Tab-separated table of C-alpha atoms and ligand atoms in Angstrom:
chain	number	residue	atom	x	y	z
A	13	MET	CA	207.286	145.966	42.429
A	14	ASN	CA	208.251	145.145	45.719
A	15	LEU	CA	212.001	144.890	46.471
A	16	SER	CA	212.874	143.500	49.657
A	17	LEU	CA	216.039	143.602	51.140
A	18	PHE	CA	217.123	140.023	49.542
A	19	ASP	CA	216.018	140.739	46.254
A	20	VAL	CA	218.317	141.399	43.004
A	21	PRO	CA	217.627	143.485	40.249
A	22	ARG	CA	217.503	141.313	37.059
A	23	GLU	CA	220.824	141.502	34.944
A	24	THR	CA	222.370	138.841	32.549
A	25	VAL	CA	226.276	138.386	33.437
A	26	ALA	CA	228.254	136.585	30.621
A	27	LEU	CA	230.259	133.812	31.827
A	28	ALA	CA	232.050	132.478	28.918
A	29	GLU	CA	230.649	131.456	25.374
A	30	GLY	CA	227.124	129.777	26.170
A	31	ALA	CA	227.226	130.406	29.799
A	32	VAL	CA	225.552	133.179	31.327
A	33	VAL	CA	224.128	133.789	35.203
A	34	LEU	CA	220.335	135.558	34.843
A	35	ARG	CA	220.513	137.596	37.882
A	36	GLY	CA	217.367	137.881	39.858
A	37	PHE	CA	215.458	135.740	37.211
A	38	ALA	CA	213.483	133.629	39.842
A	39	THR	CA	213.030	135.796	42.621
A	40	GLY	CA	209.500	136.754	42.215
A	41	HIS	CA	209.154	132.941	41.948
A	42	ASP	CA	210.811	131.909	45.004
A	43	ALA	CA	208.573	130.895	47.261
A	44	ALA	CA	206.248	129.140	44.458
A	45	LEU	CA	209.417	127.138	43.473
A	46	CYS	CA	210.051	126.473	47.311
A	47	GLU	CA	206.601	125.124	47.729
A	48	GLY	CA	206.808	122.917	44.650
A	49	VAL	CA	210.054	121.370	46.100
A	50	GLN	CA	208.170	120.550	49.460
A	51	GLY	CA	205.587	118.505	47.178
A	52	VAL	CA	208.548	116.704	45.754
A	53	LEU	CA	209.893	116.007	49.110
A	54	ALA	CA	206.612	114.448	50.145
A	55	ARG	CA	207.313	111.390	47.820
A	56	SER	CA	210.997	111.385	47.344
A	57	PRO	CA	212.565	112.732	50.473
A	58	TRP	CA	216.024	114.341	50.898
A	59	ARG	CA	219.131	111.690	50.664
A	60	HIS	CA	222.709	111.800	51.017
A	61	MET	CA	223.818	109.856	47.641
A	62	ILE	CA	226.790	107.453	48.012
A	63	THR	CA	229.788	108.417	45.232
A	64	PRO	CA	231.497	105.470	43.229
A	65	GLY	CA	234.373	105.928	45.399
A	66	GLY	CA	232.109	104.894	48.547
A	67	PHE	CA	231.732	108.740	50.014
A	68	ARG	CA	228.472	109.930	51.258
A	69	MET	CA	227.909	113.218	49.411
A	70	SER	CA	227.957	116.504	51.853
A	71	VAL	CA	224.749	117.796	48.980
A	72	ALA	CA	221.446	116.336	50.061
A	73	MET	CA	219.542	115.241	46.749
A	74	THR	CA	216.073	114.492	45.231
A	75	ASN	CA	214.668	114.738	41.854
A	76	CYS	CA	211.427	115.215	39.830
A	77	GLY	CA	210.558	114.605	36.541
A	78	SER	CA	210.499	111.501	34.121
A	79	LEU	CA	214.259	110.910	34.944
A	80	GLY	CA	216.239	111.702	38.011
A	81	TRP	CA	219.870	111.955	38.508
A	82	VAL	CA	221.416	108.970	40.978
A	83	SER	CA	224.940	107.823	42.491
A	84	ASP	CA	225.838	104.474	44.261
A	85	GLU	CA	228.499	102.409	44.390
A	86	ARG	CA	227.991	101.470	40.957
A	87	GLY	CA	228.308	104.997	39.212
A	88	TYR	CA	226.715	107.877	38.307
A	89	ARG	CA	223.487	107.386	35.980
A	90	TYR	CA	220.026	108.770	35.668
A	91	ALA	CA	217.002	106.567	36.255
A	92	ALA	CA	213.577	106.741	36.050
A	93	ALA	CA	212.549	105.045	39.284
A	94	ASP	CA	213.535	106.788	43.090
A	95	PRO	CA	215.899	103.668	44.090
A	96	MET	CA	214.667	104.951	47.489
A	97	THR	CA	211.432	104.264	47.086
A	98	GLY	CA	211.149	102.054	44.084
A	99	GLU	CA	208.389	104.340	42.397
A	100	ALA	CA	208.792	106.761	39.449
A	101	TRP	CA	209.994	110.310	40.965
A	102	PRO	CA	207.586	113.252	41.340
A	103	ALA	CA	206.339	114.892	38.324
A	104	MET	CA	207.949	118.032	37.434
A	105	PRO	CA	205.832	120.767	38.925
A	106	GLU	CA	204.564	122.449	35.552
A	107	LEU	CA	205.876	126.331	37.366
A	108	PHE	CA	209.464	124.115	37.079
A	109	ALA	CA	209.854	123.323	33.302
A	110	THR	CA	208.120	126.724	32.333
A	111	LEU	CA	210.294	128.663	34.267
A	112	ALA	CA	213.527	126.762	33.199
A	113	THR	CA	212.455	126.698	29.273
A	114	GLU	CA	211.956	130.225	29.697
A	115	ALA	CA	215.637	130.997	31.424
A	116	ALA	CA	216.626	128.555	28.981
A	117	ARG	CA	215.142	131.142	25.978
A	118	GLU	CA	216.736	133.893	27.815
A	119	ALA	CA	220.242	132.859	27.491
A	120	GLY	CA	219.729	131.892	24.197
A	121	TYR	CA	218.482	128.133	23.999
A	122	PRO	CA	215.066	128.740	22.403
A	123	TYR	CA	213.977	125.143	22.506
A	124	PHE	CA	215.242	123.365	25.940
A	125	ALA	CA	212.609	121.475	26.982
A	126	PRO	CA	213.987	119.017	30.546
A	127	ASP	CA	212.683	115.757	31.608
A	128	ALA	CA	214.773	116.033	34.779
A	129	CYS	CA	215.596	118.141	37.454
A	130	LEU	CA	218.113	117.514	40.047
A	131	ILE	CA	217.291	119.367	43.514
A	132	ASN	CA	220.191	119.868	45.705
A	133	ARG	CA	220.372	120.993	49.292
A	134	TYR	CA	223.602	122.365	50.895
A	135	GLU	CA	223.648	122.948	54.458
A	136	PRO	CA	226.425	125.003	56.145
A	137	GLY	CA	229.703	122.983	54.889
A	138	ALA	CA	228.205	121.165	52.196
A	139	LYS	CA	230.206	121.310	49.077
A	140	LEU	CA	230.420	120.136	45.274
A	141	THR	CA	233.564	119.156	44.464
A	142	LEU	CA	234.894	120.048	40.877
A	143	HIS	CA	233.370	118.018	37.915
A	144	GLN	CA	231.686	117.907	34.639
A	145	ASP	CA	228.091	117.344	33.900
A	146	ARG	CA	228.089	114.171	31.517
A	147	ASN	CA	225.696	111.997	32.036
A	148	GLU	CA	222.819	113.614	30.020
A	149	ARG	CA	222.362	112.062	26.292
A	150	ASP	CA	222.307	115.364	24.431
A	151	MET	CA	225.110	117.351	25.081
A	152	ASP	CA	223.406	119.878	22.448
A	153	ALA	CA	220.983	121.122	25.115
A	154	PRO	CA	222.018	123.155	28.053
A	155	ILE	CA	221.460	123.101	31.824
A	156	VAL	CA	219.716	125.728	33.630
A	157	SER	CA	220.108	125.996	37.112
A	158	PHE	CA	218.189	128.121	40.013
A	159	SER	CA	219.434	129.017	43.207
A	160	LEU	CA	217.445	129.248	46.301
A	161	GLY	CA	217.923	130.556	49.287
A	162	LEU	CA	221.628	131.316	51.565
A	163	PRO	CA	224.330	132.475	48.647
A	164	ALA	CA	226.781	130.509	47.361
A	165	VAL	CA	229.961	130.684	45.664
A	166	PHE	CA	230.129	129.069	42.452
A	167	LEU	CA	232.994	127.347	40.630
A	168	PHE	CA	233.794	127.858	37.237
A	169	GLY	CA	237.017	126.516	35.203
A	170	GLY	CA	237.616	125.626	31.905
A	171	ASN	CA	237.616	122.331	30.198
A	172	LYS	CA	240.731	120.841	31.736
A	173	ARG	CA	240.679	120.552	35.732
A	174	SER	CA	244.053	122.168	35.375
A	175	GLN	CA	242.277	124.910	33.912
A	176	PRO	CA	241.900	128.380	36.137
A	177	ILE	CA	238.705	129.292	37.825
A	178	ARG	CA	236.571	131.740	38.466
A	179	ARG	CA	234.284	132.379	41.564
A	180	ILE	CA	230.960	133.554	41.074
A	181	ALA	CA	228.506	134.365	43.704
A	182	LEU	CA	224.962	133.178	43.153
A	183	VAL	CA	222.294	133.836	45.196
A	184	ASN	CA	218.440	133.725	45.785
A	185	GLY	CA	216.870	133.766	42.690
A	186	ASP	CA	220.045	133.604	40.472
A	187	VAL	CA	219.787	131.401	37.138
A	188	ALA	CA	222.843	130.041	35.437
A	189	VAL	CA	222.510	128.643	32.129
A	190	TRP	CA	225.242	126.464	30.699
A	191	GLY	CA	225.750	125.148	27.190
A	192	GLY	CA	227.210	125.076	23.682
A	193	GLU	CA	230.714	125.671	23.943
A	194	SER	CA	230.724	125.604	27.868
A	195	ARG	CA	228.676	122.581	28.380
A	196	LEU	CA	231.365	120.032	29.519
A	197	ARG	CA	233.249	123.202	31.953
A	198	TYR	CA	234.415	121.886	35.401
A	199	HIS	CA	232.622	123.436	37.817
A	200	GLY	CA	231.489	123.210	41.399
A	201	VAL	CA	230.069	124.781	45.138
A	202	MET	CA	232.593	125.911	47.817
A	203	PRO	CA	231.026	124.640	51.492
A	204	LEU	CA	228.323	126.851	52.121
A	205	ARG	CA	228.554	129.606	55.238
A	206	GLU	CA	226.390	129.469	57.704
A	207	GLY	CA	223.749	131.884	57.428
A	208	ASN	CA	220.003	132.122	57.587
A	209	HIS	CA	217.522	133.077	54.976
A	210	PRO	CA	214.132	134.028	55.231
A	211	LEU	CA	212.771	131.509	52.510
A	212	THR	CA	214.672	128.482	53.151
A	213	GLY	CA	216.316	128.704	56.687
A	214	ALA	CA	219.928	127.711	57.397
A	215	CYS	CA	220.519	126.075	53.644
A	216	ARG	CA	220.665	126.998	49.822
A	217	ILE	CA	218.413	125.014	47.547
A	218	ASN	CA	219.569	124.355	43.963
A	219	LEU	CA	217.696	123.206	41.293
A	220	THR	CA	219.050	121.938	38.002
A	221	PHE	CA	217.304	121.136	35.081
A	222	ARG	CA	218.425	118.812	32.262
A	223	LYS	CA	217.579	117.344	29.302
A	224	ALA	CA	218.885	113.570	30.135
A	225	GLY	CA	217.084	111.170	28.223
B	329	LIG	C1	224.727	123.912	42.142
B	329	LIG	N1	225.437	122.851	40.475
B	329	LIG	O1	224.769	125.145	41.769
B	329	LIG	C2	225.249	122.612	41.561
B	329	LIG	N2	226.158	121.793	36.977
B	329	LIG	O2	224.458	123.514	43.420
B	329	LIG	C3	225.522	122.296	39.290
B	329	LIG	O3	226.385	121.398	39.425
B	329	LIG	C4	225.491	122.792	37.860
B	329	LIG	O4	224.884	124.979	38.638
B	329	LIG	C5	225.685	122.254	35.686
B	329	LIG	C6	225.557	123.605	35.390
B	329	LIG	C7	224.828	124.601	36.144
B	329	LIG	C8	225.100	124.136	37.462
B	330	LIG	FE1	226.795	119.772	37.883
């Protein structure tokens, strides 16, 4: 094995019923995942979507897979075509789907077959306010979320917005898997701190895999 300064040994951390962080799960695949992201970007570039309330999101996004998450003045939803290009979203790289299925299995969800991968880019200051993921049709399927590049502080609350919130550091290679009793928990990401990562430079990239359709 070839551990660098940025690698984390594998470990499973329970967050709540149905939710775990697989520390270091994707560390050995981080460069290949980033290459996959570059391939997606060549056809569906980063963009800052607009919230239904009319605000520009600080996180830049794109998607791959047969469905992609989109937001605009009309609301949040999944769409088969990229509204920016009018074309289908780029296909999900095989490695993405394979790793997402394997991470879900390790977390106790043996049949996860994602049809959507939302790709998020956080630059310093970018954040995701507390939200629930509720646009997917099948709430029995978990969400599988890969962190690449700079570390972030993940906010993990309860099923009501008012419940207490835990803070969890997510670093390059960590994978959060989220389902069952935890599927509708509120969560978010604190404003990203400045930094430089050998893989991604001055940003964090997050891949969240869903069964959306
Ligand atoms: C992020 N993730 O980590 C944003 N949602 O950048 C999410 O919003 C998320 O990580 C549901 C389940 C896991 C997640
Ligand atoms: Fe989310």
